[in-house]
Amino acid sequence: MSIEYNELLAMLMETRPEFATELYNWTDGPDLPDYDAITVSRRTITLPDSLRVCVAASYSKSGERVVALLFDAVLAPDPVQAESWLRFMTEAQRALSCMVALVVLCRDAQTAKWALTYSAVGDIGCYVLPVVIPSLLANA
């Protein structure tokens, strides 16, 4: 189900890339570095029993990537979905050669607290930043 939300996010961000910045600014993450361009793309990974999609917003300054934000929607605590976050982040960090943060859109505070348990992902410079967006992720 969250793939549909991620596709919607991708369409919104492709139309207006600053939407990624606005969503990120709702988190408690560090300030974004100075940038002059945002590129939005869809990233996919194949898991044994499913295909996972997330949205990526890459920020650059003078043609050099400075940070990438990944976005995933989670409707309820889902350990299988959370396990894909590390893979998304490490693959994005490897491909984009910059710091990566994953913004997890949650529909309630309980799910956001659960997502926060994944907040520091090892020592690879990646972070999970949950944000509660109840109106976006209404009961489906």
Backbone as CSV, one residue per row, in Angstrom:
resi,resn,N_x,N_y,N_z,CA_x,CA_y,CA_z,C_x,C_y,C_z
1,MET,0.815,-1.192,0.000,0.000,0.000,0.000,0.860,1.258,0.000
2,SER,1.978,1.287,0.728,2.765,2.519,0.788,3.417,2.853,-0.543
3,ILE,3.510,1.881,-1.469,4.060,2.190,-2.787,3.195,3.248,-3.460
4,GLU,1.875,3.167,-3.327,1.003,4.169,-3.919,1.285,5.544,-3.323
5,TYR,1.486,5.625,-2.007,1.822,6.906,-1.389,3.155,7.419,-1.907
6,ASN,4.122,6.537,-2.066,5.427,6.960,-2.564,5.334,7.433,-4.014
7,GLU,4.505,6.801,-4.819,4.305,7.265,-6.197,3.661,8.649,-6.202
8,LEU,2.701,8.864,-5.320,2.068,10.186,-5.202,3.097,11.236,-4.792
9,LEU,3.932,10.896,-3.801,4.991,11.817,-3.386,5.921,12.136,-4.547
10,ALA,6.285,11.120,-5.320,7.176,11.340,-6.466,6.547,12.312,-7.456
11,MET,5.279,12.117,-7.761,4.616,13.013,-8.709,4.581,14.443,-8.181
12,LEU,4.272,14.599,-6.887,4.238,15.943,-6.298,5.618,16.597,-6.323
13,MET,6.651,15.829,-5.983,8.000,16.392,-5.928,8.566,16.644,-7.322
14,GLU,8.190,15.821,-8.296,8.642,16.078,-9.663,8.041,17.372,-10.189
15,THR,6.791,17.643,-9.792,6.127,18.872,-10.201,6.685,20.078,-9.445
16,ARG,6.950,19.889,-8.159,7.445,20.987,-7.324,8.486,20.443,-6.352
17,PRO,9.773,20.412,-6.764,10.829,19.821,-5.932,10.949,20.416,-4.528
18,GLU,10.563,21.662,-4.338,10.655,22.270,-3.004,9.739,21.584,-1.993
19,PHE,8.767,20.788,-2.475,7.911,20.033,-1.559,8.759,19.089,-0.711
20,ALA,9.824,18.537,-1.293,10.735,17.670,-0.530,11.358,18.445,0.623
21,THR,11.757,19.671,0.351,12.362,20.520,1.389,11.351,20.813,2.493
22,GLU,10.126,21.108,2.104,9.085,21.409,3.093,8.824,20.209,3.994
23,LEU,8.737,19.009,3.413,8.539,17.818,4.236,9.729,17.606,5.171
24,TYR,10.926,17.763,4.644,12.119,17.585,5.478,12.125,18.580,6.635
25,ASN,11.716,19.798,6.384,11.738,20.827,7.428,10.786,20.529,8.575
26,TRP,9.851,19.586,8.412,8.971,19.162,9.499,9.665,18.193,10.443
27,THR,10.849,17.711,10.071,11.585,16.779,10.927,12.451,17.560,11.904
28,ASP,13.076,16.833,12.818,14.036,17.441,13.734,15.464,17.275,13.228
29,GLY,15.602,17.021,11.937,16.924,16.818,11.359,17.713,18.117,11.272
30,PRO,19.006,17.992,11.000,19.844,19.196,10.882,19.411,20.031,9.681
31,ASP,19.782,21.298,9.698,19.475,22.171,8.566,20.113,21.626,7.296
32,LEU,19.426,21.803,6.184,20.000,21.400,4.907,21.170,22.326,4.571
33,PRO,22.193,21.784,3.930,23.292,22.651,3.506,22.826,23.573,2.373
34,ASP,23.621,24.591,2.065,23.297,25.461,0.945,23.215,24.630,-0.331
35,TYR,22.236,24.931,-1.181,22.070,24.213,-2.441,21.503,25.167,-3.475
36,ASP,21.688,24.835,-4.740,21.110,25.644,-5.814,20.285,24.811,-6.797
37,ALA,20.197,23.496,-6.566,19.396,22.640,-7.440,18.897,21.421,-6.671
38,ILE,17.701,20.953,-7.055,17.118,19.732,-6.498,16.722,18.841,-7.674
39,THR,17.127,17.581,-7.617,16.743,16.597,-8.627,15.934,15.503,-7.933
40,VAL,14.758,15.215,-8.451,13.881,14.207,-7.854,13.881,12.954,-8.738
41,SER,13.972,11.787,-8.090,13.934,10.523,-8.827,13.258,9.460,-7.970
42,ARG,12.909,8.374,-8.599,12.371,7.215,-7.879,13.486,6.189,-7.776
43,ARG,13.624,5.604,-6.601,14.609,4.544,-6.393,13.836,3.274,-6.061
44,THR,14.285,2.155,-6.580,13.617,0.884,-6.321,14.637,-0.157,-5.879
45,ILE,14.170,-1.077,-5.065,14.946,-2.261,-4.723,14.002,-3.449,-4.803
46,THR,14.568,-4.582,-5.126,13.788,-5.808,-5.201,14.125,-6.658,-3.988
47,LEU,13.100,-6.988,-3.235,13.236,-7.867,-2.079,12.724,-9.245,-2.478
48,PRO,13.001,-10.273,-1.674,12.561,-11.625,-2.054,11.077,-11.732,-2.366
49,ASP,10.237,-10.978,-1.667,8.796,-11.137,-1.891,8.099,-9.868,-2.379
50,SER,8.873,-8.810,-2.707,8.213,-7.579,-3.138,9.192,-6.614,-3.806
51,LEU,8.612,-5.614,-4.423,9.368,-4.509,-4.997,9.115,-3.299,-4.116
52,ARG,10.157,-2.602,-3.701,10.007,-1.418,-2.844,10.423,-0.182,-3.633
53,VAL,9.676,0.882,-3.457,9.932,2.145,-4.137,10.028,3.247,-3.099
54,CYS,10.981,4.151,-3.271,10.995,5.366,-2.453,11.366,6.526,-3.357
55,VAL,11.134,7.724,-2.886,11.423,8.935,-3.641,12.736,9.509,-3.128
56,ALA,13.571,9.986,-4.037,14.834,10.607,-3.656,14.869,12.038,-4.175
57,ALA,15.293,12.944,-3.309,15.535,14.332,-3.699,17.014,14.602,-3.443
58,SER,17.762,14.836,-4.506,19.200,15.101,-4.391,19.428,16.600,-4.492
59,TYR,20.138,17.124,-3.512,20.437,18.554,-3.451,21.883,18.778,-3.875
60,SER,22.107,19.748,-4.762,23.470,20.040,-5.190,23.764,21.533,-5.136
61,LYS,25.031,21.796,-5.038,25.540,23.180,-5.036,26.659,23.230,-6.067
62,SER,26.514,24.098,-7.052,27.511,24.243,-8.125,27.820,22.901,-8.787
63,GLY,26.791,22.086,-9.005,26.953,20.813,-9.688,27.444,19.664,-8.830
64,GLU,27.735,19.900,-7.564,28.207,18.834,-6.672,27.114,18.475,-5.668
65,ARG,26.779,17.179,-5.579,25.761,16.745,-4.629,26.224,16.989,-3.211
66,VAL,25.319,17.553,-2.385,25.673,17.816,-0.989,24.865,16.968,-0.014
67,VAL,23.658,16.561,-0.400,22.830,15.713,0.460,21.710,15.111,-0.386
68,ALA,21.249,13.934,0.018,20.087,13.310,-0.626,19.078,12.966,0.459
69,LEU,17.834,13.253,0.180,16.741,12.890,1.082,15.919,11.804,0.419
70,LEU,15.701,10.719,1.145,14.826,9.648,0.677,13.524,9.750,1.461
71,PHE,12.421,9.409,0.828,11.111,9.492,1.470,10.403,8.157,1.344
72,ASP,9.827,7.698,2.469,9.042,6.475,2.480,7.838,6.701,3.376
73,ALA,6.688,6.189,2.962,5.479,6.279,3.767,5.262,4.944,4.465
74,VAL,4.936,4.993,5.748,4.659,3.781,6.510,3.323,3.974,7.226
75,LEU,2.422,3.023,7.029,1.083,3.139,7.602,1.003,2.616,9.024
76,ALA,1.857,1.654,9.347,1.903,1.041,10.681,3.279,0.408,10.824
77,PRO,3.710,0.132,12.050,5.015,-0.520,12.216,5.124,-1.763,11.329
78,ASP,6.197,-1.822,10.560,6.397,-2.917,9.619,7.893,-3.215,9.543
79,PRO,8.369,-4.191,10.310,9.798,-4.497,10.326,10.375,-4.839,8.952
80,VAL,9.593,-5.478,8.090,10.082,-5.816,6.756,10.351,-4.532,5.965
81,GLN,9.421,-3.582,6.054,9.610,-2.307,5.367,10.817,-1.569,5.943
82,ALA,10.951,-1.585,7.257,12.074,-0.888,7.897,13.408,-1.497,7.489
83,GLU,13.452,-2.804,7.295,14.700,-3.431,6.861,15.135,-2.922,5.493
84,SER,14.191,-2.519,4.669,14.550,-1.993,3.342,15.184,-0.608,3.443
85,TRP,14.944,0.111,4.535,15.486,1.462,4.670,17.011,1.464,4.625
86,LEU,17.631,0.548,5.340,19.091,0.496,5.351,19.618,0.247,3.941
87,ARG,18.974,-0.640,3.226,19.424,-0.922,1.858,19.236,0.294,0.951
88,PHE,18.084,0.965,1.064,17.857,2.187,0.290,18.952,3.217,0.588
89,MET,19.234,3.404,1.880,20.195,4.434,2.259,21.611,4.095,1.809
90,THR,22.029,2.860,2.009,23.399,2.506,1.619,23.559,2.538,0.105
91,GLU,22.546,2.069,-0.637,22.636,2.122,-2.095,22.625,3.562,-2.605
92,ALA,21.803,4.413,-1.997,21.778,5.824,-2.405,23.101,6.503,-2.065
93,GLN,23.628,6.220,-0.882,24.899,6.830,-0.491,26.014,6.396,-1.428
94,ARG,26.021,5.134,-1.794,27.038,4.624,-2.719,26.879,5.261,-4.104
95,ALA,25.655,5.335,-4.599,25.413,5.851,-5.946,25.574,7.372,-6.038
96,LEU,25.195,8.079,-4.983,25.182,9.541,-5.033,26.389,10.182,-4.363
97,SER,27.143,9.411,-3.592,28.364,9.897,-2.917,28.121,11.148,-2.076
98,CYS,27.107,11.067,-1.221,26.826,12.186,-0.314,26.081,11.641,0.911
99,MET,25.895,12.518,1.911,25.117,12.134,3.081,23.677,11.875,2.662
100,VAL,23.042,10.898,3.312,21.671,10.522,2.984,20.843,10.521,4.262
101,ALA,19.638,11.084,4.186,18.680,10.996,5.283,17.394,10.415,4.725
102,LEU,16.729,9.583,5.502,15.453,8.994,5.105,14.358,9.637,5.942
103,VAL,13.403,10.260,5.272,12.256,10.861,5.947,11.106,9.869,5.842
104,VAL,10.618,9.423,6.994,9.535,8.433,7.030,8.242,9.161,7.386
105,LEU,7.301,9.150,6.455,6.005,9.780,6.685,5.109,8.785,7.395
106,CYS,4.643,9.160,8.579,3.847,8.272,9.433,2.478,8.895,9.657
107,ARG,1.471,8.055,9.823,0.145,8.619,10.033,-0.210,8.827,11.509
108,ASP,0.628,8.336,12.430,0.338,8.559,13.846,1.638,8.566,14.646
109,ALA,1.535,9.085,15.866,2.712,9.226,16.727,3.309,7.877,17.111
110,GLN,2.486,6.864,17.311,2.991,5.535,17.686,3.894,4.978,16.582
111,THR,3.477,5.120,15.342,4.288,4.641,14.226,5.564,5.465,14.105
112,ALA,5.471,6.762,14.351,6.660,7.624,14.297,7.663,7.217,15.373
113,LYS,7.186,6.909,16.578,8.094,6.454,17.644,8.765,5.142,17.248
114,TRP,7.998,4.246,16.628,8.573,2.988,16.165,9.649,3.264,15.115
115,ALA,9.370,4.130,14.165,10.338,4.449,13.110,11.597,5.080,13.700
116,LEU,11.442,5.821,14.771,12.581,6.484,15.403,13.584,5.472,15.956
117,THR,13.144,4.250,16.239,14.089,3.236,16.726,15.151,2.933,15.681
118,TYR,14.884,3.308,14.431,15.854,3.118,13.348,16.602,4.422,13.053
119,SER,16.587,5.376,13.989,17.060,6.728,13.700,18.528,6.817,13.321
120,ALA,19.403,6.091,13.961,20.819,6.117,13.590,21.149,4.769,12.984
121,VAL,21.559,4.779,11.753,21.803,3.529,11.046,23.308,3.291,11.008
122,GLY,23.790,2.594,12.025,25.218,2.286,12.098,26.061,3.536,12.109
123,ASP,27.224,3.452,11.507,28.110,4.606,11.477,28.345,5.062,10.043
124,ILE,27.320,4.912,9.196,27.493,5.246,7.785,27.008,6.658,7.454
125,GLY,26.668,7.449,8.467,26.263,8.826,8.205,24.864,8.965,7.656
126,CYS,23.982,8.035,7.964,22.601,8.085,7.497,21.665,8.151,8.696
127,TYR,20.537,8.790,8.521,19.581,8.943,9.613,18.163,8.733,9.116
128,VAL,17.324,8.166,9.977,15.894,8.034,9.715,15.205,9.113,10.529
129,LEU,14.399,9.937,9.871,13.731,11.059,10.520,12.224,10.928,10.316
130,PRO,11.498,10.426,11.330,10.047,10.271,11.151,9.319,11.602,11.288
131,VAL,8.253,11.756,10.533,7.388,12.921,10.638,5.950,12.424,10.523
132,VAL,5.071,12.928,11.389,3.673,12.499,11.394,2.875,13.396,10.453
133,ILE,2.249,12.774,9.458,1.415,13.491,8.489,0.051,12.801,8.467
134,PRO,-0.772,12.995,9.490,-2.025,12.237,9.545,-2.982,12.531,8.395
135,SER,-3.038,13.765,7.914,-3.989,14.051,6.845,-3.553,13.427,5.523
136,LEU,-2.255,13.280,5.310,-1.754,12.661,4.089,-1.978,11.160,4.099
137,LEU,-1.824,10.560,5.261,-1.911,9.107,5.365,-3.159,8.702,6.146
138,ALA,-4.289,9.211,5.736,-5.532,8.880,6.413,-5.816,7.388,6.296
139,ASN,-6.669,6.884,7.161,-6.982,5.449,7.126,-7.361,5.023,5.721
140,ALA,-6.680,4.000,5.271,-6.932,3.532,3.897,-7.839,2.328,3.911
